[in-house]
Amino acid sequence: MLAVLVVLVVGAGVAAVIDLPYYTLAPGDATSVLSHIVVPASDRHHVRGDVLLTDVSVTRVSALSYLFDRWDSDDSVVPASEILGPVTPAAQLAAQGYIEMAQSQSAAKAAALDRLGYHVGVRDAGTIVFAVRPGSPAAAVLAVGQIVTAVDGTPTPDSCALLGALHSVAPGTKVTMSVEQSSVTANAVLRSGPVVQRSVVLGRRPAGVGSSDCPGVAAGPGGYLGIETETWQDFDEPISVQVNTSDIGGPSAGLAMTLGIIGSLWRGDLTGGAVVAATGTIDPTGAVGDVGGVAQKTIAVQRAGATAFLVPPEEYAVAKSKAQGGLKVYSVATLDQALTVLHRLGGQIPPADPAT
């Protein structure tokens, strides 16, 4: 009997450390976005009610947890490719999420301040490394969070500029990149660093790796670097607004942060005293984009006591199917649509023309 018990314990221990090619999405937390937002005291407005942001717990599935994860009706088990895509190693996933959060915070501030009538300047500040393919030419010289500002002296203020600088260079050619040694923290802060020169010999594009869809950059057999990139943007904000997050990654809190910033600065009663939750990406123009894990987010906001949940149109059906009790789900494709919903629920919103 003891021998059987020992075998079972050893077997469970081994199963716990064997990762399977799946991830589990589970309900995370729904917390007040207002607690993450800091604005100048002279501009701060007391908010009745609340705006909640919500996240999803994303964990790698082990051989031991697989059956438990499958049995839990609140969880979803998805292939690792849905989370990582074709390039990202699991070790780079957290840093990617913090990059997305950092840019989402900037976009939320820009969208909110613009809706309140302020002018927000924006400029492309370089091409940030979002993923590095293992074994690629870039693997030895680049890391996630660094910013490529030039290739052989040609500035690369955006992703298409980087691709344009590389696409006509033949495999086997050495290029020299100007690379800012920046990194992103778990608080979604990009820490700048010195700009250094890094040389790399370009490889041959592997089979199955797609070519560029950038305007003016034709498909061709150009040299291969082995990275995924995003355009890093700097925003000139007329009011100091800080969004402090810790260990929350991804862009899906964009809409919630935008509403929270407006609520903190707008002198009206944005939510009418209601507890409202929101999910969806945001861009500086106020466009709301789709996100993942909405089934789990709906459960989280319901547990937190929200009475309304604003979601992108693509996720409306899933969120509505999970909503119970007094939780109502609303589909919004823009910031203005989200504000219109809040107005219908009894909130006071900024005028569409801030000059009025």
Coordinates of C-alpha atoms in Angstrom, one line a residue:
M1 CA 0.0 0.0 0.0
L2 CA 2.8 2.4 0.9
A3 CA 4.5 1.6 -2.4
V4 CA 1.4 2.4 -4.3
L5 CA 1.0 5.7 -2.4
V6 CA 4.7 6.6 -3.1
V7 CA 4.1 5.9 -6.9
L8 CA 1.0 8.1 -6.9
V9 CA 2.8 10.9 -5.1
V10 CA 5.7 10.7 -7.5
G11 CA 3.4 10.5 -10.5
A12 CA 1.5 13.6 -9.4
G13 CA 4.7 15.5 -8.8
V14 CA 6.0 14.6 -12.3
A15 CA 2.6 15.5 -13.9
A16 CA 2.6 18.9 -12.1
V17 CA 5.8 20.0 -13.9
I18 CA 5.0 18.7 -17.4
D19 CA 3.5 21.5 -19.4
L20 CA 1.0 20.7 -22.1
P21 CA 0.5 22.9 -25.3
Y22 CA -2.5 24.6 -23.8
Y23 CA -3.4 27.6 -21.6
T24 CA -6.3 28.0 -19.2
L25 CA -8.4 31.1 -19.2
A26 CA -10.1 31.7 -15.8
P27 CA -12.0 34.6 -14.3
G28 CA -9.7 37.1 -12.9
D29 CA -10.4 40.2 -10.8
A30 CA -12.7 43.1 -11.5
T31 CA -11.4 46.2 -9.7
S32 CA -12.0 49.9 -9.6
V33 CA -10.1 51.5 -12.4
L34 CA -10.3 54.8 -10.5
S35 CA -7.9 53.4 -7.9
H36 CA -5.3 53.2 -10.6
I37 CA -5.7 56.8 -11.9
V38 CA -3.9 59.8 -10.6
V39 CA -4.7 63.3 -11.9
P40 CA -3.6 66.7 -10.5
A41 CA -5.5 67.7 -7.3
S42 CA -6.7 70.9 -8.9
D43 CA -8.4 68.9 -11.7
R44 CA -9.6 65.9 -9.6
H45 CA -13.3 65.3 -9.3
H46 CA -15.0 63.0 -6.8
V47 CA -16.7 60.1 -8.6
R48 CA -19.9 58.5 -7.4
G49 CA -20.4 54.9 -8.4
D50 CA -17.4 53.2 -10.0
V51 CA -15.9 52.0 -13.3
L52 CA -14.4 48.5 -13.1
L53 CA -11.6 47.0 -15.2
T54 CA -11.4 43.3 -15.4
D55 CA -8.7 40.8 -16.3
V56 CA -8.3 37.1 -17.1
S57 CA -6.1 34.6 -15.3
V58 CA -3.9 33.0 -18.0
T59 CA -1.9 29.9 -16.9
R60 CA -0.1 27.1 -18.7
V61 CA -1.8 23.8 -18.4
S62 CA 0.1 21.0 -16.8
A63 CA -0.5 17.3 -17.1
L64 CA -1.9 17.3 -13.6
S65 CA -4.2 20.3 -14.0
Y66 CA -5.6 19.4 -17.4
L67 CA -8.6 17.4 -16.2
F68 CA -9.5 19.9 -13.4
D69 CA -9.3 22.8 -15.9
R70 CA -11.6 20.9 -18.3
W71 CA -14.2 20.2 -15.6
D72 CA -14.5 23.8 -14.4
S73 CA -17.3 25.4 -16.4
D74 CA -16.0 28.9 -15.7
D75 CA -12.6 28.1 -17.4
S76 CA -11.6 27.7 -21.0
V77 CA -8.7 25.5 -22.2
V78 CA -7.3 26.8 -25.4
P79 CA -4.3 25.8 -27.6
A80 CA -1.1 27.6 -26.8
S81 CA -1.0 28.9 -30.4
E82 CA -4.1 31.1 -29.6
I83 CA -2.1 32.8 -26.8
L84 CA 1.4 32.8 -28.2
G85 CA 0.8 33.1 -32.0
P86 CA 3.4 31.7 -34.4
V87 CA 6.4 33.5 -33.0
T88 CA 6.2 34.2 -29.3
P89 CA 8.0 31.9 -26.8
A90 CA 6.2 31.5 -23.5
A91 CA 9.0 33.3 -21.7
Q92 CA 8.3 36.5 -23.7
L93 CA 4.5 36.5 -23.0
A94 CA 4.5 38.6 -19.9
A95 CA 6.8 41.4 -21.4
Q96 CA 4.5 41.5 -24.4
G97 CA 1.5 42.0 -22.2
Y98 CA 3.2 44.9 -20.3
I99 CA 4.1 46.6 -23.6
E100 CA 0.5 46.4 -24.7
M101 CA -0.7 47.8 -21.4
A102 CA 1.8 50.7 -21.6
Q103 CA 0.6 51.7 -25.1
S104 CA -3.0 51.1 -24.0
Q105 CA -2.6 53.5 -21.1
S106 CA -1.2 56.2 -23.5
A107 CA -4.0 55.7 -26.0
A108 CA -6.6 55.9 -23.2
K109 CA -5.2 59.1 -21.9
A110 CA -5.1 60.6 -25.4
A111 CA -8.7 59.5 -26.2
A112 CA -10.0 60.8 -22.8
L113 CA -8.3 64.1 -23.0
D114 CA -9.3 64.6 -26.6
R115 CA -13.0 63.9 -25.7
L116 CA -12.7 66.6 -23.0
G117 CA -11.5 69.1 -25.5
Y118 CA -7.7 69.0 -25.0
H119 CA -5.1 68.7 -27.8
V120 CA -2.8 65.7 -27.4
G121 CA 0.3 65.6 -29.6
V122 CA 1.6 62.2 -30.8
R123 CA 4.7 61.1 -32.7
D124 CA 6.2 57.8 -33.8
A125 CA 9.3 57.2 -31.6
G126 CA 10.7 54.0 -33.0
T127 CA 10.0 50.4 -33.6
I128 CA 9.7 48.4 -30.4
V129 CA 10.6 44.7 -30.4
F130 CA 7.5 42.7 -29.5
A131 CA 8.7 39.2 -30.1
V132 CA 12.0 37.5 -31.0
R133 CA 11.9 34.1 -32.7
P134 CA 14.3 31.6 -31.0
G135 CA 17.2 30.7 -33.2
S136 CA 16.7 33.7 -35.5
P137 CA 19.5 36.1 -36.4
A138 CA 17.9 38.6 -33.9
A139 CA 17.9 36.2 -31.0
A140 CA 21.5 37.0 -30.0
V141 CA 21.2 40.8 -30.3
L142 CA 17.7 41.9 -29.5
A143 CA 15.2 41.5 -26.6
V144 CA 11.6 42.3 -26.2
G145 CA 11.0 45.9 -25.1
Q146 CA 14.1 47.3 -26.9
I147 CA 13.5 50.0 -29.6
V148 CA 15.2 50.0 -33.0
T149 CA 15.7 53.6 -34.1
A150 CA 17.8 53.1 -37.3
V151 CA 19.2 50.5 -39.7
D152 CA 22.5 51.4 -41.3
G153 CA 21.8 55.1 -40.4
T154 CA 18.3 55.1 -41.9
P155 CA 15.8 56.1 -39.2
T156 CA 13.1 53.6 -38.4
P157 CA 10.4 55.6 -36.6
D158 CA 7.7 53.0 -37.2
S159 CA 7.4 49.3 -38.1
C160 CA 7.0 49.8 -41.8
A161 CA 10.1 52.0 -41.9
L162 CA 12.1 49.1 -40.3
L163 CA 10.7 46.6 -42.8
G164 CA 11.4 49.1 -45.7
A165 CA 15.0 49.3 -44.5
L166 CA 15.4 45.6 -44.5
H167 CA 13.3 44.2 -47.3
S168 CA 15.8 44.9 -50.1
V169 CA 18.9 43.6 -48.2
A170 CA 19.9 40.2 -49.3
P171 CA 20.3 37.3 -46.9
G172 CA 23.9 36.9 -45.6
T173 CA 24.3 40.7 -45.5
K174 CA 25.5 42.4 -42.3
V175 CA 23.5 45.4 -41.1
T176 CA 24.0 47.7 -38.1
M177 CA 21.1 48.7 -36.0
S178 CA 20.8 51.6 -33.6
V179 CA 19.0 50.0 -30.6
E180 CA 17.8 51.7 -27.5
Q181 CA 18.4 49.4 -24.5
S182 CA 14.9 50.0 -23.1
S183 CA 12.8 47.5 -21.2
V184 CA 9.2 47.3 -19.9
T185 CA 8.4 46.8 -16.2
A186 CA 5.5 44.9 -14.6
N187 CA 4.0 48.3 -13.9
A188 CA 3.8 48.9 -17.7
V189 CA 6.5 51.5 -17.6
L190 CA 9.0 51.6 -20.5
R191 CA 12.4 52.3 -19.0
S192 CA 14.6 54.1 -21.5
G193 CA 18.3 53.2 -21.9
P194 CA 21.3 54.1 -23.9
V195 CA 21.3 53.7 -27.7
V196 CA 23.9 51.2 -28.8
Q197 CA 25.0 49.8 -32.2
R198 CA 24.2 46.1 -32.8
S199 CA 25.4 44.3 -36.0
V200 CA 23.6 41.2 -37.3
V201 CA 23.9 39.0 -40.4
L202 CA 20.4 38.6 -41.9
G203 CA 19.2 35.1 -42.6
R204 CA 17.0 33.6 -45.2
R205 CA 13.2 33.8 -44.6
P206 CA 11.9 30.5 -43.3
A207 CA 9.1 28.8 -45.1
G208 CA 5.7 29.9 -43.9
V209 CA 6.9 33.3 -42.6
G210 CA 4.7 35.9 -44.2
S211 CA 5.9 39.0 -46.0
S212 CA 5.0 42.6 -45.3
D213 CA 1.7 44.3 -46.1
C214 CA 3.2 47.8 -45.5
P215 CA 2.5 50.3 -48.3
G216 CA 5.5 50.6 -50.7
V217 CA 7.3 47.6 -49.3
A218 CA 6.9 44.9 -51.9
A219 CA 7.1 41.2 -51.1
G220 CA 10.5 39.8 -51.9
P221 CA 13.3 37.5 -50.8
G222 CA 14.9 40.1 -48.5
G223 CA 16.9 39.2 -45.5
Y224 CA 15.3 37.8 -42.4
L225 CA 15.8 39.3 -38.9
G226 CA 13.2 37.2 -36.9
I227 CA 11.3 39.7 -34.9
E228 CA 7.7 40.9 -34.5
T229 CA 7.5 44.7 -34.0
E230 CA 5.1 47.4 -33.0
T231 CA 5.3 51.2 -33.6
W232 CA 6.1 52.9 -30.3
Q233 CA 4.4 56.2 -29.9
D234 CA 5.1 59.1 -27.6
F235 CA 2.2 61.4 -26.5
D236 CA 2.4 65.0 -25.5
E237 CA -0.3 65.3 -22.8
P238 CA -1.4 68.8 -21.7
I239 CA -2.5 67.4 -18.3
S240 CA -0.5 65.0 -16.2
V241 CA -2.4 61.8 -15.9
Q242 CA -0.9 58.6 -14.5
V243 CA -2.4 55.2 -14.7
N244 CA -0.7 52.9 -12.3
T245 CA -1.1 49.1 -12.8
S246 CA 0.9 46.2 -11.5
D247 CA 1.1 42.8 -13.1
I248 CA -1.8 43.5 -15.4
G249 CA -0.9 43.0 -19.1
G250 CA -2.6 43.3 -22.4
P251 CA -4.6 46.1 -24.1
S252 CA -8.1 45.1 -23.0
A253 CA -8.5 47.6 -20.2
G254 CA -8.2 50.5 -22.7
L255 CA -11.9 51.5 -22.7
A256 CA -12.2 51.1 -18.9
M257 CA -9.2 53.4 -18.3
T258 CA -10.5 56.0 -20.8
L259 CA -13.8 56.1 -18.9
G260 CA -12.0 56.3 -15.6
I261 CA -9.9 59.2 -16.7
I262 CA -12.9 61.1 -18.0
G263 CA -14.7 60.4 -14.7
S264 CA -11.8 61.7 -12.7
L265 CA -11.6 64.9 -14.7
W266 CA -15.2 65.6 -15.8
R267 CA -17.2 67.6 -13.3
G268 CA -20.4 65.7 -14.1
D269 CA -21.6 62.5 -12.6
L270 CA -20.4 60.1 -15.2
T271 CA -22.0 56.8 -14.0
G272 CA -24.9 58.3 -12.2
G273 CA -23.7 56.4 -9.1
A274 CA -23.8 53.0 -10.8
V275 CA -21.1 50.4 -10.8
V276 CA -20.2 49.9 -14.4
A277 CA -17.6 47.6 -15.9
A278 CA -16.0 47.8 -19.4
T279 CA -13.6 45.9 -21.5
G280 CA -12.2 46.6 -25.0
T281 CA -9.1 48.1 -26.5
I282 CA -9.0 51.8 -27.3
D283 CA -7.1 53.9 -29.8
P284 CA -6.4 57.6 -29.6
T285 CA -9.4 58.4 -31.8
G286 CA -11.8 56.5 -29.4
A287 CA -12.3 53.4 -31.5
V288 CA -13.0 50.3 -29.4
G289 CA -11.5 47.0 -30.4
D290 CA -12.2 43.3 -29.6
V291 CA -10.5 41.4 -26.8
G292 CA -10.3 37.9 -25.5
G293 CA -11.6 36.0 -22.5
V294 CA -14.9 37.9 -22.3
A295 CA -16.8 34.9 -20.9
Q296 CA -14.4 34.8 -17.9
K297 CA -14.5 38.6 -17.6
T298 CA -18.3 38.6 -17.5
I299 CA -18.2 36.2 -14.6
A300 CA -15.7 38.4 -12.8
V301 CA -17.6 41.7 -13.2
Q302 CA -20.8 39.9 -12.1
R303 CA -19.1 38.7 -8.9
A304 CA -17.9 42.3 -8.3
G305 CA -21.4 43.6 -8.3
A306 CA -21.4 45.5 -11.6
T307 CA -24.9 46.3 -13.0
A308 CA -23.7 47.2 -16.6
F309 CA -20.9 45.7 -18.7
L310 CA -19.7 47.5 -21.8
V311 CA -18.1 45.2 -24.4
P312 CA -17.0 45.4 -28.1
P313 CA -19.6 44.2 -30.6
E314 CA -17.6 41.1 -31.4
E315 CA -17.9 39.9 -27.8
Y316 CA -21.5 40.9 -27.1
A317 CA -23.1 37.5 -27.8
V318 CA -20.7 35.7 -25.5
A319 CA -20.9 38.2 -22.7
K320 CA -24.7 38.2 -22.9
S321 CA -24.8 34.4 -22.7
K322 CA -22.8 34.5 -19.5
A323 CA -24.6 37.5 -17.8
Q324 CA -27.0 36.6 -15.0
G325 CA -29.0 38.4 -12.4
G326 CA -29.0 42.2 -12.7
L327 CA -26.0 42.5 -15.0
K328 CA -26.9 44.1 -18.4
V329 CA -24.5 43.9 -21.3
Y330 CA -24.1 46.7 -23.9
S331 CA -22.3 46.6 -27.2
V332 CA -20.1 49.6 -28.0
A333 CA -17.7 50.2 -30.9
T334 CA -16.6 53.7 -29.9
L335 CA -16.0 55.8 -26.9
D336 CA -18.9 58.0 -27.8
Q337 CA -21.2 55.0 -27.9
A338 CA -20.0 54.0 -24.4
L339 CA -20.7 57.5 -23.1
T340 CA -24.2 57.4 -24.7
V341 CA -24.9 54.1 -22.8
L342 CA -23.8 55.8 -19.6
H343 CA -26.1 58.7 -20.3
R344 CA -29.0 56.4 -20.9
L345 CA -28.3 54.8 -17.5
G346 CA -28.5 58.1 -15.7
G347 CA -24.9 59.4 -16.0
Q348 CA -23.8 62.9 -17.0
I349 CA -21.4 63.0 -19.9
P350 CA -19.2 65.7 -21.4
P351 CA -20.7 67.5 -24.4
A352 CA -19.9 66.2 -27.8
D353 CA -18.5 69.6 -28.7
P354 CA -16.2 70.5 -25.7
A355 CA -16.3 74.2 -26.8
T356 CA -19.9 74.3 -25.5

